[in-house]
PDB file of C-alpha atoms in Angstrom:
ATOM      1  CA  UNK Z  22      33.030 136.853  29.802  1.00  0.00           C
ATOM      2  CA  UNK Z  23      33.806 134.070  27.245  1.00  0.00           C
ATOM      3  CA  UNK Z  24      37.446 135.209  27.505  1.00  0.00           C
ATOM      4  CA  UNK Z  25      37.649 135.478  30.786  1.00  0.00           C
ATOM      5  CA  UNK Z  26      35.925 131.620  30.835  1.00  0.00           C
ATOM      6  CA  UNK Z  27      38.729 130.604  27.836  1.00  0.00           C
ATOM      7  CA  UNK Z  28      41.620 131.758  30.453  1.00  0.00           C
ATOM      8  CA  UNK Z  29      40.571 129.588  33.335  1.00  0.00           C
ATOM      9  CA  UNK Z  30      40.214 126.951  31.312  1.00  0.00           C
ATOM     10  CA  UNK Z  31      43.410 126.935  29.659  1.00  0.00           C
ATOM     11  CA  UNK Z  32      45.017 127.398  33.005  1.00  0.00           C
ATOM     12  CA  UNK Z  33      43.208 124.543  34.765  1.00  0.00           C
ATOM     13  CA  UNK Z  34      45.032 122.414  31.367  1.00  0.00           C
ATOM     14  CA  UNK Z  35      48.579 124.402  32.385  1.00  0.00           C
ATOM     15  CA  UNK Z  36      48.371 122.947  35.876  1.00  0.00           C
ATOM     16  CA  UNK Z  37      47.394 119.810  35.012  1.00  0.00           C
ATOM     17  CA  UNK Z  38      50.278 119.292  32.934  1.00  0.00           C
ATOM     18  CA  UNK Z  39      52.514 120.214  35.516  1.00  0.00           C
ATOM     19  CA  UNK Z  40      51.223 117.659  37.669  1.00  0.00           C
ATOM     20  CA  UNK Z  41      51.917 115.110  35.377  1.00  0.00           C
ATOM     21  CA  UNK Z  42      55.019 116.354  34.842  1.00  0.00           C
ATOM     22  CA  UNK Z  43      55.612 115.967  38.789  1.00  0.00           C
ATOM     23  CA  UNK Z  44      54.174 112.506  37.952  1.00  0.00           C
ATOM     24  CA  UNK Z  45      56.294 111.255  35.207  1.00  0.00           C
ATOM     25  CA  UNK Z  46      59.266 112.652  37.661  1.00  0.00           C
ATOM     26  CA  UNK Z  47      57.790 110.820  41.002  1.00  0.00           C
ATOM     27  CA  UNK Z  48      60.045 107.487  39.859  1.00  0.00           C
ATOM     28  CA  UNK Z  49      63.339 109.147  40.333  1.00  0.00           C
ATOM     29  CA  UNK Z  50      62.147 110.805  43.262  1.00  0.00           C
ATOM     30  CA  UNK Z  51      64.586 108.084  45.217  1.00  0.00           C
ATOM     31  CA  UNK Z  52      67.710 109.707  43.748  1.00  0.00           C
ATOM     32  CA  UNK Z  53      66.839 112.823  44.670  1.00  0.00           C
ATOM     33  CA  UNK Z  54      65.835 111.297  48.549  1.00  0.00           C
ATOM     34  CA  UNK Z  55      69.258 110.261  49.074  1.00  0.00           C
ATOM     35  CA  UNK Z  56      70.882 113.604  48.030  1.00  0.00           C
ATOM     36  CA  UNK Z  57      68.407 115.623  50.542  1.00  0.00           C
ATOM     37  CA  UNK Z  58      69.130 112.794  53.324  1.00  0.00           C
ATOM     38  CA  UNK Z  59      72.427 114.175  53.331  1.00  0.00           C
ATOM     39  CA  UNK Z  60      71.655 117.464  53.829  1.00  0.00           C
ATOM     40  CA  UNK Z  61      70.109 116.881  57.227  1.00  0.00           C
ATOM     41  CA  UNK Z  62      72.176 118.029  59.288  1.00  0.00           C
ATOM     42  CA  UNK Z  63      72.599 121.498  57.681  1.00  0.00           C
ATOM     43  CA  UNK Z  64      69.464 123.195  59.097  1.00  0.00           C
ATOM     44  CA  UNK Z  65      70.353 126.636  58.886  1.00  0.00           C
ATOM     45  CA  UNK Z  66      71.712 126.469  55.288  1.00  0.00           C
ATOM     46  CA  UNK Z  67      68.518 124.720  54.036  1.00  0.00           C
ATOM     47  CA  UNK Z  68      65.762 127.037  55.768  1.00  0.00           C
ATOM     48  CA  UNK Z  69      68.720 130.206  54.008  1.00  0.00           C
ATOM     49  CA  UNK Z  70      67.872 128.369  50.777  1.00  0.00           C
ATOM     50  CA  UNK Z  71      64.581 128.170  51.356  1.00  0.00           C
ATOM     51  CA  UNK Z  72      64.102 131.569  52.793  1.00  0.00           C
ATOM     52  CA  UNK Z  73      65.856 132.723  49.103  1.00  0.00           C
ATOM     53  CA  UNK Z  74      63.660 131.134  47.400  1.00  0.00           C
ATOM     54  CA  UNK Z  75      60.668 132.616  49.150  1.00  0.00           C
ATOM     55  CA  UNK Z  76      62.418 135.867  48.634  1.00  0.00           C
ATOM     56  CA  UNK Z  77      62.563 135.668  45.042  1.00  0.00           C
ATOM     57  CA  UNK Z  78      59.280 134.399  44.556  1.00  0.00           C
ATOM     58  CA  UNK Z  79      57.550 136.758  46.279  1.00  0.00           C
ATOM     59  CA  UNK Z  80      60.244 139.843  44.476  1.00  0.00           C
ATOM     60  CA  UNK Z  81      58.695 138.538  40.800  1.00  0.00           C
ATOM     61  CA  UNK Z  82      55.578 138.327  41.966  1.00  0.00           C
ATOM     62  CA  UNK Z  83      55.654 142.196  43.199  1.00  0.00           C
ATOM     63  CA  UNK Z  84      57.307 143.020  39.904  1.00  0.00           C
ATOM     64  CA  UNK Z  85      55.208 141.139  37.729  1.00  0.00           C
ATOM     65  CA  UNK Z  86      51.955 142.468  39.710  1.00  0.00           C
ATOM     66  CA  UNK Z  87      50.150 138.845  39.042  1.00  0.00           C
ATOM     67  CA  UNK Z  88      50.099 135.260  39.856  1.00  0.00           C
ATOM     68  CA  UNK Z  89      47.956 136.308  42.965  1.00  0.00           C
ATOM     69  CA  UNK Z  90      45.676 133.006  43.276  1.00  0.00           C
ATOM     70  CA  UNK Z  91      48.779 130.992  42.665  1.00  0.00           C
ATOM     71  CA  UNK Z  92      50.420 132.950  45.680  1.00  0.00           C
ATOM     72  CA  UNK Z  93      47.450 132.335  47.663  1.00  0.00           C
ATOM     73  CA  UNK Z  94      47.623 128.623  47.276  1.00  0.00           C
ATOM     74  CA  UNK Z  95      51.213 128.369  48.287  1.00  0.00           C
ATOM     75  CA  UNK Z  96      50.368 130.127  51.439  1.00  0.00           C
ATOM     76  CA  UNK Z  97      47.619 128.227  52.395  1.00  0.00           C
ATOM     77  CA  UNK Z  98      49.569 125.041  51.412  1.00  0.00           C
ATOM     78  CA  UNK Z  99      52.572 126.086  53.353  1.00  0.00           C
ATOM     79  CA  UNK Z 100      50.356 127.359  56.371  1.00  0.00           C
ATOM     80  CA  UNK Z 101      48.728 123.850  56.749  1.00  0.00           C
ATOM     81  CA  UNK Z 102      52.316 122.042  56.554  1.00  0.00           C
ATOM     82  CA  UNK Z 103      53.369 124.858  59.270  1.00  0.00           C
ATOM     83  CA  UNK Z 104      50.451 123.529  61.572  1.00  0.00           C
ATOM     84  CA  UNK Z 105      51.011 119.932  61.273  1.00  0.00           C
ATOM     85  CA  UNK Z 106      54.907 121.106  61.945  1.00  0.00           C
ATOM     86  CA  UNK Z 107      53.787 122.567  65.121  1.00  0.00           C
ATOM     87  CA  UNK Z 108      51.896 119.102  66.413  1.00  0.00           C
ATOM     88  CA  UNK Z 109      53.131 116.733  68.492  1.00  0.00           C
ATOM     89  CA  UNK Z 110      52.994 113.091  66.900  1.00  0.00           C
ATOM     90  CA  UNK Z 111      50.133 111.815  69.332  1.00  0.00           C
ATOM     91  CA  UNK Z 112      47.517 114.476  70.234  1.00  0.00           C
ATOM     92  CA  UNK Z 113      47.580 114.472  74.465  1.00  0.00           C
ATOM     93  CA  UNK Z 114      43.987 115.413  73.810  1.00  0.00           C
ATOM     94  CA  UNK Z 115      43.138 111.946  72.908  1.00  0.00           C
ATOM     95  CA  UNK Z 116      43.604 109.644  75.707  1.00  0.00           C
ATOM     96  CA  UNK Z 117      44.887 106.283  74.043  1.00  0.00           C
ATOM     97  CA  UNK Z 118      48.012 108.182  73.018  1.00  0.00           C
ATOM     98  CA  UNK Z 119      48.587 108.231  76.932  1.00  0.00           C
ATOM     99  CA  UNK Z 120      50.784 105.693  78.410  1.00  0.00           C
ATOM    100  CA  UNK Z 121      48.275 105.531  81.834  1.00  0.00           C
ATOM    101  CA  UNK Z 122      45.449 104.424  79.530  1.00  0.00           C
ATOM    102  CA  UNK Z 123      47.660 101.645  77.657  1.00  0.00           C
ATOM    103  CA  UNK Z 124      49.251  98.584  79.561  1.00  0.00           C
ATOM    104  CA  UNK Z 125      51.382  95.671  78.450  1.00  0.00           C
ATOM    105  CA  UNK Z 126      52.595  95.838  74.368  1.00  0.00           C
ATOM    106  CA  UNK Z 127      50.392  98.500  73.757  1.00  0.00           C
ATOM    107  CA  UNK Z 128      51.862 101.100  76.110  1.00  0.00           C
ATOM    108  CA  UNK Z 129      53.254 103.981  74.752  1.00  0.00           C
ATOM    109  CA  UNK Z 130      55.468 106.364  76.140  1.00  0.00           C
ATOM    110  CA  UNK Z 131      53.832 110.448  76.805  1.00  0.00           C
ATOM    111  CA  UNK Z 132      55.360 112.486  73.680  1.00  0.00           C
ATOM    112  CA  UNK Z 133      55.095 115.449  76.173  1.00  0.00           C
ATOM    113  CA  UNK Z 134      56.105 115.675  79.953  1.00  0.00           C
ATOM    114  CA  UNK Z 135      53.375 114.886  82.101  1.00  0.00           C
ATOM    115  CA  UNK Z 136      55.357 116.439  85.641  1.00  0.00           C
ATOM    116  CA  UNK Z 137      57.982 119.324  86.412  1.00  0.00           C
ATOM    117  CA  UNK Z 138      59.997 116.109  87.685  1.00  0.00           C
ATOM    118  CA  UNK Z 139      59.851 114.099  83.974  1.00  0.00           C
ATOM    119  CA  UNK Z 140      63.319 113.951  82.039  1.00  0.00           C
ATOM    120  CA  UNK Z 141      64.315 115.564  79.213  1.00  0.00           C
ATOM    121  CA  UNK Z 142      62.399 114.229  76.036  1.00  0.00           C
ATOM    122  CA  UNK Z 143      62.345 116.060  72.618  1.00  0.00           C
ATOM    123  CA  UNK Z 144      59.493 117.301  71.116  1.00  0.00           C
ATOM    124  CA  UNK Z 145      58.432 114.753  68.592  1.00  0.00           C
ATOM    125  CA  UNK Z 146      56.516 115.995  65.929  1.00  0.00           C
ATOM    126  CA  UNK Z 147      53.999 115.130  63.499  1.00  0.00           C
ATOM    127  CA  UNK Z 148      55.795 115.894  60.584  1.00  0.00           C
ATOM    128  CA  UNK Z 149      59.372 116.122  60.900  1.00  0.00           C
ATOM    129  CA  UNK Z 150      61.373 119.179  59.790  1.00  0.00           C
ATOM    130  CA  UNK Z 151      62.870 117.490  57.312  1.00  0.00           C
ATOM    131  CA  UNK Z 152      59.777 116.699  55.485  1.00  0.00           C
ATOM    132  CA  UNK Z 153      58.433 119.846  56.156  1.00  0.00           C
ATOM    133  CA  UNK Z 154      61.244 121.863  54.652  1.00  0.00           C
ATOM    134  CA  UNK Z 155      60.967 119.293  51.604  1.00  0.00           C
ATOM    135  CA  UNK Z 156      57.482 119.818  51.310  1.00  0.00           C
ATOM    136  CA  UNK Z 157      58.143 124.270  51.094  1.00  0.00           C
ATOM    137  CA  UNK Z 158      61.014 124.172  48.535  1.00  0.00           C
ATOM    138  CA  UNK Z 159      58.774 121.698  46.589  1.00  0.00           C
ATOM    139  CA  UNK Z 160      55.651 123.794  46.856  1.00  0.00           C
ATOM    140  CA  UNK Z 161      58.479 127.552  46.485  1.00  0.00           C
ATOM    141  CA  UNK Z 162      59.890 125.396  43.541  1.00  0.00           C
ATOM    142  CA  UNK Z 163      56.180 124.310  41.784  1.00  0.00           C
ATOM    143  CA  UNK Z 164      54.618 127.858  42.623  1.00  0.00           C
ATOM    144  CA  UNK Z 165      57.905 129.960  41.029  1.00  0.00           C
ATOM    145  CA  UNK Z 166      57.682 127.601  37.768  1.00  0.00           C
ATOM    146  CA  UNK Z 167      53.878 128.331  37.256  1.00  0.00           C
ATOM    147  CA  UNK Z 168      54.915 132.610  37.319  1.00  0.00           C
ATOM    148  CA  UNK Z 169      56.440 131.659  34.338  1.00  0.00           C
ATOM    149  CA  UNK Z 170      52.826 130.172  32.612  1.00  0.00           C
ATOM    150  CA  UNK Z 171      50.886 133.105  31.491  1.00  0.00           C
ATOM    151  CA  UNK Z 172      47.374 130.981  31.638  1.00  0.00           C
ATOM    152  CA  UNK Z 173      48.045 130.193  35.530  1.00  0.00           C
ATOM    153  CA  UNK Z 174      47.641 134.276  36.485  1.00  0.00           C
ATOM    154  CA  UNK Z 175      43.442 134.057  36.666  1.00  0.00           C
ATOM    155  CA  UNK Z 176      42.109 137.321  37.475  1.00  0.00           C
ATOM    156  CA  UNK Z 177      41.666 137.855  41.275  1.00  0.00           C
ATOM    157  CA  UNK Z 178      40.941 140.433  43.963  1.00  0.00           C
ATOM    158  CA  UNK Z 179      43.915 139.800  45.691  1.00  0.00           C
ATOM    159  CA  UNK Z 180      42.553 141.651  48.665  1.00  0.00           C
ATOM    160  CA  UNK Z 181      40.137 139.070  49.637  1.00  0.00           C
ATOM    161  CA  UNK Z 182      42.403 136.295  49.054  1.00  0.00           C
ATOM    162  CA  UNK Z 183      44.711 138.243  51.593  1.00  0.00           C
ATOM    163  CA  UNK Z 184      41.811 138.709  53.501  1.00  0.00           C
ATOM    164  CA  UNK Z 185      40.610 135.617  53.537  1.00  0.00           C
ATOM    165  CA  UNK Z 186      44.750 133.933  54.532  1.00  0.00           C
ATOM    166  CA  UNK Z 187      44.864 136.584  57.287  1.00  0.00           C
ATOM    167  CA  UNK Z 188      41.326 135.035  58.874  1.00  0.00           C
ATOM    168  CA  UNK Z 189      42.585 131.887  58.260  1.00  0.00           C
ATOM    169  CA  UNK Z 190      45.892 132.416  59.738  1.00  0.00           C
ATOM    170  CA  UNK Z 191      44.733 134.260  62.756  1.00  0.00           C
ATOM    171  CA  UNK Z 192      41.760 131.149  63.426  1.00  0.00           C
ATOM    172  CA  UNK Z 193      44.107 128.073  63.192  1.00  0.00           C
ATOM    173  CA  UNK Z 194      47.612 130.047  65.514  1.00  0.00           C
ATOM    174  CA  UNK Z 195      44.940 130.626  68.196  1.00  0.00           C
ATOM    175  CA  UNK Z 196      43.871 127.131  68.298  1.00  0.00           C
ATOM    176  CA  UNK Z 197      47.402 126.040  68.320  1.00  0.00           C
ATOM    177  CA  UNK Z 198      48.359 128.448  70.849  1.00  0.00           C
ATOM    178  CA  UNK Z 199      45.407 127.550  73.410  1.00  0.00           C
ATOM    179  CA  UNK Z 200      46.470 123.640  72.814  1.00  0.00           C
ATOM    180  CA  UNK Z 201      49.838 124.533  74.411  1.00  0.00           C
ATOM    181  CA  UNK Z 202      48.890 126.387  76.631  1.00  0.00           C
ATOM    182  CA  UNK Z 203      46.147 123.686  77.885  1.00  0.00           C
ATOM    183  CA  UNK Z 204      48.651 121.151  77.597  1.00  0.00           C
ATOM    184  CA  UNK Z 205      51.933 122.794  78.570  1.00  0.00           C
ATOM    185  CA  UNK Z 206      54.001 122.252  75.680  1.00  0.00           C
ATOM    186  CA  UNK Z 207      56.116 124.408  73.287  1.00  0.00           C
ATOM    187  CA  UNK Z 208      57.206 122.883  69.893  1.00  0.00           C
ATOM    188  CA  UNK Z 209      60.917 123.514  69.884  1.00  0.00           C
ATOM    189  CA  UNK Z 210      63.923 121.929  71.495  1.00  0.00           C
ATOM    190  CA  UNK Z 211      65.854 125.125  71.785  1.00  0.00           C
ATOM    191  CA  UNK Z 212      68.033 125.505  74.824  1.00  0.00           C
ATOM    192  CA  UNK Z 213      65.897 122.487  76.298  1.00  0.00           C
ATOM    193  CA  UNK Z 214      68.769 119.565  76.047  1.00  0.00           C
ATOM    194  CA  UNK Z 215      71.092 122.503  77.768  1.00  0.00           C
ATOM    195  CA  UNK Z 216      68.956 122.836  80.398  1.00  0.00           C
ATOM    196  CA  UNK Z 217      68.332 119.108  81.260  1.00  0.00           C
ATOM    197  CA  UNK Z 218      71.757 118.432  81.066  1.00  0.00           C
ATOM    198  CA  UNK Z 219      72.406 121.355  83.351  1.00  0.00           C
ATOM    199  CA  UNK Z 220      70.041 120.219  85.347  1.00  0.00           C
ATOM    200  CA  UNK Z 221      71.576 116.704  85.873  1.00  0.00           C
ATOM    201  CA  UNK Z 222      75.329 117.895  86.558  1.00  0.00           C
ATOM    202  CA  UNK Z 223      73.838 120.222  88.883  1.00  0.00           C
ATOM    203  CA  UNK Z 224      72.456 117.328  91.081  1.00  0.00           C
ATOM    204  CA  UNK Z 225      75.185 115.014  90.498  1.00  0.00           C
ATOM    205  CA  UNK Z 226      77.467 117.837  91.845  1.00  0.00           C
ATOM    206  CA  UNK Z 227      75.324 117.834  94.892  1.00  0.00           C
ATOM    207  CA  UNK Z 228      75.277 114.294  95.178  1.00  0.00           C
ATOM    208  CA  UNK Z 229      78.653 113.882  95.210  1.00  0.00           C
ATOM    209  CA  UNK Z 230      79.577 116.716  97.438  1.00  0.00           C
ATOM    210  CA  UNK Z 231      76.758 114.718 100.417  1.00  0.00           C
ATOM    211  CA  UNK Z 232      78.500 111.447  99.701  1.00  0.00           C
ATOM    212  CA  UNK Z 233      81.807 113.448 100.888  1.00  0.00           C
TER     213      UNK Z 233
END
């Protein structure tokens, strides 16, 4: 028991020196902005490096048959990053993000299309994807470093921490999912600029062929 008390201890002092390592590194965290601003507009080769990453993490893991609470963390972590990924930037639930409940300076425009007849607007999100894929190769990078810190692999059940993700996944998708749904929405531009514009050749084709 004292052993097993000596171990957590001596991890909770591992992970707090990483953190002030991440501290002590937060100053040249500029330099390192300006590098990943560049990479912006390579999407699918940052999500491959990312999806790597998650690959070998999750390979040593397996092999090394530990480092379960440290896996659990990153999950959850990555799960609540995924969610706020998923939100729009004002909540159509509230209604001072609407533009009918706002007049003069204050009015803001609808984030999401309030008619089948409403242009073409992308789905503005709370936290860009840009920050969010920041925030997973920071949390794959911070969680593959601590596999390699003996005192950070506490002894777990890993099936109720699996347990436990699974409920917790399940819960907070649904929720998403009915928001949606109530507010007829999806989260992703794909194929939606094609459309619109599409849409608004199509009727200036038809406009022009009247006017002839």
């Amino acid at each position: 028991m004292e052993g097993g008390h000596l171990r957590l201890g001596m991890g909770l002092i591992s992970l707090m020196i990483v953190m002030g390592i991440g501290r002590r590194l937060k100053p040249h965290w500029s330099k390192v902005e300006t590098v990943i601003d560049a990479t912006a507009p390579y999407h699918n080769i940052r999500w491959a490096v990312a999806a790597l990453l998650l690959m070998a993490y999750s390979v040593r893991v397996v092999l090394l048959n530990a480092f379960y609470l440290v896996t659990y963390f990153l999950a959850i972590h990555l799960l609540s990053q995924f969610i706020q990924f998923l939100k729009p930037k004002f909540d159509p639930a509230i209604p001072d993000n609407l533009d009918i409940n706002l007049t003069g300076s204050n009015a803001v425009e609808p984030m999401l299309p309030q008619s089948n007849t409403d242009e073409f607007r992308p789905f503005v999100r709370r936290l860009p994807e840009l920050k969010f894929w920041i925030t997973c190769m920071v949390d794959l990078v911070v969680a593959f470093v601590c596999t390699f810190i003996p005192l950070l692999d506490l002894p777990v059940y890993w099936p109720i921490l699996m347990f436990y993700f699974v409920g917790i996944l399940i819960f907070t998708m649904r929720e998403r999912i009915l928001h949606m749904i109530k507010y007829n929405y999806v989260p992703f531009n794909f194929g939606k600029a094609k459309l619109a514009a599409a849409a608004a050749s199509g009727s200036d084709s038809g406009a022009a062929r009247m006017s002839v």
